[in-house]
Structure formats: structure tokens, C-alpha cells
GROMACS .gro file of C-alpha atoms in nm:
model
  265
    1UNK     CA    1   0.508   1.887 -10.144
    2UNK     CA    2   0.626   2.169  -9.923
    3UNK     CA    3   0.928   2.111  -9.706
    4UNK     CA    4   0.888   2.075  -9.332
    5UNK     CA    5   0.973   2.391  -9.143
    6UNK     CA    6   1.282   2.377  -8.925
    7UNK     CA    7   1.284   2.517  -8.572
    8UNK     CA    8   1.584   2.734  -8.643
    9UNK     CA    9   1.828   2.523  -8.446
   10UNK     CA   10   1.985   2.183  -8.410
   11UNK     CA   11   1.784   1.905  -8.252
   12UNK     CA   12   2.081   1.667  -8.231
   13UNK     CA   13   2.455   1.716  -8.265
   14UNK     CA   14   2.711   1.437  -8.270
   15UNK     CA   15   3.069   1.544  -8.207
   16UNK     CA   16   3.335   1.288  -8.289
   17UNK     CA   17   3.115   0.999  -8.177
   18UNK     CA   18   3.255   0.645  -8.191
   19UNK     CA   19   3.097   0.316  -8.083
   20UNK     CA   20   3.295  -0.010  -8.084
   21UNK     CA   21   3.164  -0.365  -8.072
   22UNK     CA   22   3.426  -0.629  -7.993
   23UNK     CA   23   3.691  -0.369  -8.063
   24UNK     CA   24   3.559  -0.281  -8.408
   25UNK     CA   25   3.414   0.067  -8.468
   26UNK     CA   26   3.055   0.039  -8.594
   27UNK     CA   27   3.012   0.416  -8.567
   28UNK     CA   28   3.343   0.583  -8.635
   29UNK     CA   29   3.422   0.947  -8.546
   30UNK     CA   30   3.086   1.080  -8.663
   31UNK     CA   31   3.025   1.454  -8.675
   32UNK     CA   32   2.662   1.528  -8.758
   33UNK     CA   33   2.402   1.800  -8.704
   34UNK     CA   34   2.029   1.731  -8.746
   35UNK     CA   35   1.809   2.037  -8.773
   36UNK     CA   36   1.493   2.049  -8.567
   37UNK     CA   37   1.146   2.024  -8.720
   38UNK     CA   38   1.253   1.825  -9.026
   39UNK     CA   39   1.235   1.465  -9.147
   40UNK     CA   40   1.583   1.317  -9.179
   41UNK     CA   41   1.619   0.991  -9.371
   42UNK     CA   42   1.903   0.767  -9.257
   43UNK     CA   43   2.015   0.537  -9.538
   44UNK     CA   44   2.306   0.312  -9.630
   45UNK     CA   45   2.391  -0.054  -9.691
   46UNK     CA   46   2.345  -0.324  -9.427
   47UNK     CA   47   2.608  -0.305  -9.155
   48UNK     CA   48   2.678   0.063  -9.215
   49UNK     CA   49   2.589   0.165  -8.857
   50UNK     CA   50   2.238   0.305  -8.904
   51UNK     CA   51   2.071   0.125  -8.612
   52UNK     CA   52   2.367   0.195  -8.385
   53UNK     CA   53   2.349   0.563  -8.471
   54UNK     CA   54   1.978   0.588  -8.397
   55UNK     CA   55   2.030   0.400  -8.069
   56UNK     CA   56   2.289   0.663  -7.977
   57UNK     CA   57   2.036   0.937  -8.044
   58UNK     CA   58   1.776   0.749  -7.838
   59UNK     CA   59   2.022   0.712  -7.549
   60UNK     CA   60   1.992   0.334  -7.566
   61UNK     CA   61   2.371   0.297  -7.581
   62UNK     CA   62   2.652   0.536  -7.481
   63UNK     CA   63   2.938   0.633  -7.712
   64UNK     CA   64   3.287   0.507  -7.638
   65UNK     CA   65   3.415   0.850  -7.730
   66UNK     CA   66   3.270   1.180  -7.845
   67UNK     CA   67   2.950   1.351  -7.737
   68UNK     CA   68   2.580   1.345  -7.830
   69UNK     CA   69   2.389   1.668  -7.770
   70UNK     CA   70   2.015   1.727  -7.772
   71UNK     CA   71   1.922   2.092  -7.813
   72UNK     CA   72   2.270   2.189  -7.707
   73UNK     CA   73   2.280   1.973  -7.393
   74UNK     CA   74   2.463   1.643  -7.348
   75UNK     CA   75   2.200   1.370  -7.354
   76UNK     CA   76   2.370   1.207  -7.055
   77UNK     CA   77   2.292   1.518  -6.848
   78UNK     CA   78   1.916   1.476  -6.888
   79UNK     CA   79   1.709   1.263  -6.654
   80UNK     CA   80   1.538   0.963  -6.811
   81UNK     CA   81   1.195   1.122  -6.768
   82UNK     CA   82   1.300   1.460  -6.908
   83UNK     CA   83   1.454   1.291  -7.212
   84UNK     CA   84   1.146   1.070  -7.267
   85UNK     CA   85   0.923   1.375  -7.266
   86UNK     CA   86   1.119   1.510  -7.561
   87UNK     CA   87   1.237   1.205  -7.757
   88UNK     CA   88   1.029   0.900  -7.855
   89UNK     CA   89   1.199   0.590  -7.996
   90UNK     CA   90   1.050   0.301  -8.194
   91UNK     CA   91   1.303   0.016  -8.237
   92UNK     CA   92   1.315  -0.204  -8.543
   93UNK     CA   93   1.159  -0.493  -8.352
   94UNK     CA   94   0.873  -0.363  -8.139
   95UNK     CA   95   0.820  -0.519  -7.795
   96UNK     CA   96   0.537  -0.768  -7.759
   97UNK     CA   97   0.197  -0.610  -7.708
   98UNK     CA   98   0.004  -0.939  -7.691
   99UNK     CA   99  -0.317  -0.902  -7.492
  100UNK     CA  100  -0.311  -0.522  -7.493
  101UNK     CA  101  -0.592  -0.323  -7.647
  102UNK     CA  102  -0.495  -0.044  -7.886
  103UNK     CA  103  -0.608   0.215  -7.631
  104UNK     CA  104  -0.399   0.049  -7.359
  105UNK     CA  105  -0.090   0.045  -7.579
  106UNK     CA  106  -0.132   0.411  -7.672
  107UNK     CA  107  -0.182   0.501  -7.305
  108UNK     CA  108   0.168   0.368  -7.229
  109UNK     CA  109   0.298   0.674  -7.412
  110UNK     CA  110   0.186   0.890  -7.120
  111UNK     CA  111   0.418   0.713  -6.876
  112UNK     CA  112   0.690   0.985  -6.886
  113UNK     CA  113   0.431   1.241  -6.779
  114UNK     CA  114   0.277   1.068  -6.478
  115UNK     CA  115   0.517   0.785  -6.385
  116UNK     CA  116   0.442   0.440  -6.249
  117UNK     CA  117   0.264   0.570  -5.937
  118UNK     CA  118   0.120   0.887  -6.085
  119UNK     CA  119  -0.243   0.946  -6.166
  120UNK     CA  120  -0.372   0.909  -6.519
  121UNK     CA  121  -0.570   1.232  -6.542
  122UNK     CA  122  -0.795   1.415  -6.788
  123UNK     CA  123  -0.499   1.558  -6.981
  124UNK     CA  124  -0.354   1.209  -7.026
  125UNK     CA  125  -0.688   1.075  -7.152
  126UNK     CA  126  -0.719   1.367  -7.391
  127UNK     CA  127  -0.371   1.305  -7.531
  128UNK     CA  128  -0.449   0.936  -7.582
  129UNK     CA  129  -0.779   1.015  -7.756
  130UNK     CA  130  -0.607   1.270  -7.978
  131UNK     CA  131  -0.329   1.029  -8.073
  132UNK     CA  132  -0.572   0.748  -8.157
  133UNK     CA  133  -0.780   0.980  -8.374
  134UNK     CA  134  -0.477   1.127  -8.552
  135UNK     CA  135  -0.345   0.780  -8.632
  136UNK     CA  136  -0.684   0.685  -8.781
  137UNK     CA  137  -0.751   0.415  -8.524
  138UNK     CA  138  -1.076   0.529  -8.361
  139UNK     CA  139  -1.262   0.226  -8.493
  140UNK     CA  140  -0.988  -0.005  -8.363
  141UNK     CA  141  -0.930   0.144  -8.017
  142UNK     CA  142  -1.096  -0.150  -7.840
  143UNK     CA  143  -0.927  -0.420  -8.048
  144UNK     CA  144  -0.630  -0.624  -7.930
  145UNK     CA  145  -0.304  -0.515  -8.087
  146UNK     CA  146  -0.212  -0.872  -8.179
  147UNK     CA  147  -0.522  -0.898  -8.400
  148UNK     CA  148  -0.419  -0.603  -8.620
  149UNK     CA  149  -0.247  -0.618  -8.955
  150UNK     CA  150   0.117  -0.512  -8.980
  151UNK     CA  151   0.030  -0.164  -9.104
  152UNK     CA  152  -0.236  -0.117  -8.836
  153UNK     CA  153   0.009  -0.225  -8.566
  154UNK     CA  154   0.264   0.027  -8.685
  155UNK     CA  155  -0.003   0.297  -8.667
  156UNK     CA  156  -0.083   0.186  -8.311
  157UNK     CA  157   0.283   0.217  -8.211
  158UNK     CA  158   0.305   0.557  -8.379
  159UNK     CA  159  -0.007   0.660  -8.187
  160UNK     CA  160   0.172   0.561  -7.866
  161UNK     CA  161   0.463   0.787  -7.964
  162UNK     CA  162   0.217   1.068  -8.038
  163UNK     CA  163   0.058   1.029  -7.696
  164UNK     CA  164   0.408   1.065  -7.552
  165UNK     CA  165   0.389   1.421  -7.689
  166UNK     CA  166   0.759   1.424  -7.775
  167UNK     CA  167   0.918   1.682  -8.005
  168UNK     CA  168   1.136   1.421  -8.176
  169UNK     CA  169   1.062   1.075  -8.319
  170UNK     CA  170   1.335   0.818  -8.381
  171UNK     CA  171   1.213   0.535  -8.605
  172UNK     CA  172   1.427   0.231  -8.689
  173UNK     CA  173   1.297   0.078  -9.013
  174UNK     CA  174   0.925   0.136  -8.939
  175UNK     CA  175   0.825   0.002  -9.282
  176UNK     CA  176   1.051  -0.304  -9.310
  177UNK     CA  177   0.775  -0.566  -9.266
  178UNK     CA  178   0.502  -0.380  -9.456
  179UNK     CA  179   0.374  -0.406  -9.810
  180UNK     CA  180   0.415  -0.106 -10.039
  181UNK     CA  181   0.073   0.042  -9.970
  182UNK     CA  182   0.125   0.032  -9.593
  183UNK     CA  183   0.479   0.168  -9.630
  184UNK     CA  184   0.340   0.472  -9.810
  185UNK     CA  185   0.060   0.505  -9.555
  186UNK     CA  186   0.289   0.498  -9.252
  187UNK     CA  187   0.547   0.735  -9.401
  188UNK     CA  188   0.277   0.979  -9.514
  189UNK     CA  189   0.150   0.989  -9.155
  190UNK     CA  190   0.503   1.052  -9.024
  191UNK     CA  191   0.555   1.327  -9.281
  192UNK     CA  192   0.224   1.494  -9.201
  193UNK     CA  193   0.295   1.487  -8.828
  194UNK     CA  194   0.628   1.660  -8.881
  195UNK     CA  195   0.462   1.930  -9.089
  196UNK     CA  196   0.171   1.981  -8.852
  197UNK     CA  197   0.364   1.987  -8.526
  198UNK     CA  198   0.719   2.081  -8.631
  199UNK     CA  199   0.832   1.742  -8.498
  200UNK     CA  200   1.186   1.631  -8.573
  201UNK     CA  201   1.197   1.283  -8.726
  202UNK     CA  202   1.498   1.059  -8.784
  203UNK     CA  203   1.392   0.750  -8.976
  204UNK     CA  204   1.597   0.457  -9.106
  205UNK     CA  205   1.485   0.349  -9.453
  206UNK     CA  206   1.625   0.100  -9.704
  207UNK     CA  207   1.436   0.229 -10.007
  208UNK     CA  208   1.605   0.543 -10.138
  209UNK     CA  209   1.295   0.636 -10.339
  210UNK     CA  210   1.073   0.624 -10.029
  211UNK     CA  211   1.330   0.834  -9.846
  212UNK     CA  212   1.339   1.086 -10.131
  213UNK     CA  213   0.962   1.112 -10.134
  214UNK     CA  214   0.902   1.158  -9.762
  215UNK     CA  215   1.218   1.317  -9.617
  216UNK     CA  216   1.359   1.669  -9.616
  217UNK     CA  217   1.722   1.564  -9.589
  218UNK     CA  218   1.925   1.248  -9.629
  219UNK     CA  219   2.212   1.117  -9.418
  220UNK     CA  220   2.399   0.825  -9.575
  221UNK     CA  221   2.628   0.600  -9.374
  222UNK     CA  222   2.899   0.366  -9.495
  223UNK     CA  223   3.127   0.157  -9.272
  224UNK     CA  224   3.019   0.359  -8.969
  225UNK     CA  225   3.095   0.699  -9.119
  226UNK     CA  226   2.881   0.970  -9.274
  227UNK     CA  227   2.951   0.950  -9.647
  228UNK     CA  228   2.688   1.203  -9.750
  229UNK     CA  229   2.449   1.453  -9.596
  230UNK     CA  230   2.231   1.686  -9.796
  231UNK     CA  231   1.895   1.762  -9.949
  232UNK     CA  232   1.692   1.512 -10.150
  233UNK     CA  233   1.789   1.693 -10.469
  234UNK     CA  234   2.157   1.663 -10.380
  235UNK     CA  235   2.143   1.291 -10.301
  236UNK     CA  236   1.932   1.186 -10.600
  237UNK     CA  237   2.209   1.186 -10.855
  238UNK     CA  238   2.370   0.880 -11.013
  239UNK     CA  239   2.717   0.970 -10.885
  240UNK     CA  240   2.609   1.019 -10.522
  241UNK     CA  241   2.391   0.705 -10.513
  242UNK     CA  242   2.673   0.499 -10.661
  243UNK     CA  243   2.907   0.632 -10.393
  244UNK     CA  244   2.656   0.535 -10.120
  245UNK     CA  245   2.557   0.191 -10.243
  246UNK     CA  246   2.877   0.091 -10.430
  247UNK     CA  247   2.681  -0.025 -10.736
  248UNK     CA  248   2.616   0.158 -11.064
  249UNK     CA  249   2.296   0.362 -11.033
  250UNK     CA  250   2.072   0.540 -11.279
  251UNK     CA  251   1.824   0.823 -11.232
  252UNK     CA  252   1.494   0.880 -11.410
  253UNK     CA  253   1.260   1.178 -11.383
  254UNK     CA  254   0.895   1.070 -11.422
  255UNK     CA  255   0.701   1.372 -11.541
  256UNK     CA  256   0.397   1.310 -11.319
  257UNK     CA  257   0.588   1.237 -10.997
  258UNK     CA  258   0.784   1.558 -10.960
  259UNK     CA  259   1.090   1.389 -10.815
  260UNK     CA  260   1.365   1.165 -10.952
  261UNK     CA  261   1.374   0.789 -10.900
  262UNK     CA  262   1.697   0.596 -10.851
  263UNK     CA  263   1.754   0.242 -10.976
  264UNK     CA  264   2.048   0.002 -11.001
  265UNK     CA  265   2.198  -0.052 -11.347
   0.00000   0.00000   0.00000
């Protein structure tokens, strides 16, 4: 599997970022650079600050101190529409789409481009059609979202993000409610999209082996701080995994897989 090509610059930079909840830092003085055009896996134990960090990147919450930059500009300096045209965010718990058809849900991704009172034109329709086709949902476009399986729903939400035509996708545990086959399916789609379009992806994952298989780089959090950042090869060692998860870890190298697999001892 060839690595995704970077854009030659940073998509996001966090400079001394801290977020406190009830006085306790859940993200604590984080300094982090995420290269554009690559898939970055965000891992770490529960409560380590992963969702808070991705919400910072998505401009859902502001930092108490420090600065978040997108392509060298403070995210707070961008208008909501300008930011939404560049960055698409899928939270861990997707909003209700009951009653919406797949095509209607995907069309919501065009909102940053025409606005509430704008006209939905030929370019918007073309982007929606393209996103539905790329997500493999042509035969489901007229179905209600609430009748789809979990994996199909995730594809519909990803299609909405594709229609948004953003250069960066922020995904908070997109595979958490899926069986293994659908986890692989969704992450393969995300990986392919990054390769095809040089899209930057930041994705929270709990399974280190899924992260190693589908990501270019790994960022590990612990107690709100970055405890490791590096390539898949650098993270997939027993010592590094033990430092991240605080349990003894082993590594095996299946001959047919081409990448190591980590497991608790």
C-alpha cells in the first residue's frame, strides 16, 4: 500500500493549546503539526482527550489558551462558511437523519456553497451525484437513511462530506458501531479518498491495528498530552504501544499481511 502524498505543508498546527473542563485540563499544552494530504490516526485510551482535540480542529470549541491554525491562519479568523468549505466534520454521534432520503442527506453537504437562501444549481447536483456514486450508494439514493444498515449509514454520511468538497475530513470514531467487515469497508473508502484527492484526514480510532493498516501517521494522546507522533512503523513496536496503552504489548509480523500486529500480553 503506497503512502498518501502530502501537500508539502501543514494542514493544521496547534501551538500550546489547552482546554479545561471544570478547571481540569482535558487537552494540556498540545503542540502538534498535521501534514496536509495524509491520513492521521488519533489513538489513545478513553479519556485521553481525543474527541476534544478533534473538536478543536473542527472549531466546535475554542481553546482556553494557545492557538489552532489551518493552513497557517488562525481558525478563528475564518468565516464559518469559508471554514466549512475546507473542513468537514463527522462527530461520533451523527445527528438524526430520520425521514431523509440518502440523496437529501448528501445534498446537505452543499450548504456551505449556496447557503440557506441560495440556489441549488447544476454544479451542486453534479457534486451530489458524484459523492453518491463514489460512496457506492447509487442503488440506495432514494432510500430513507433510517432504513440503512450501520455501515450503509456511515457511507451516506461520508458521501455528505464528499459533497461538501472539503480538503480535510475530521472523523470521530466513524467505525465504533460497525462490525469488522464494515469497519474495513469504511476505512478503505476513507483511505482511497485521501489518495485520490490528496484530502487530509484526521480520524479517531480505538483499534491500533486498524489505524496501522489505514493511516499514514499516528498521533497518540495520554492525559490530554501528545505522548507519541510518528509513522506506523515507528508506533508499531512493543515499547511504544506499552507506553501509549499502559499495558504490556506484543508485536507479531504475519508474513502475508505486510505489516505488524499489536496485541496485549
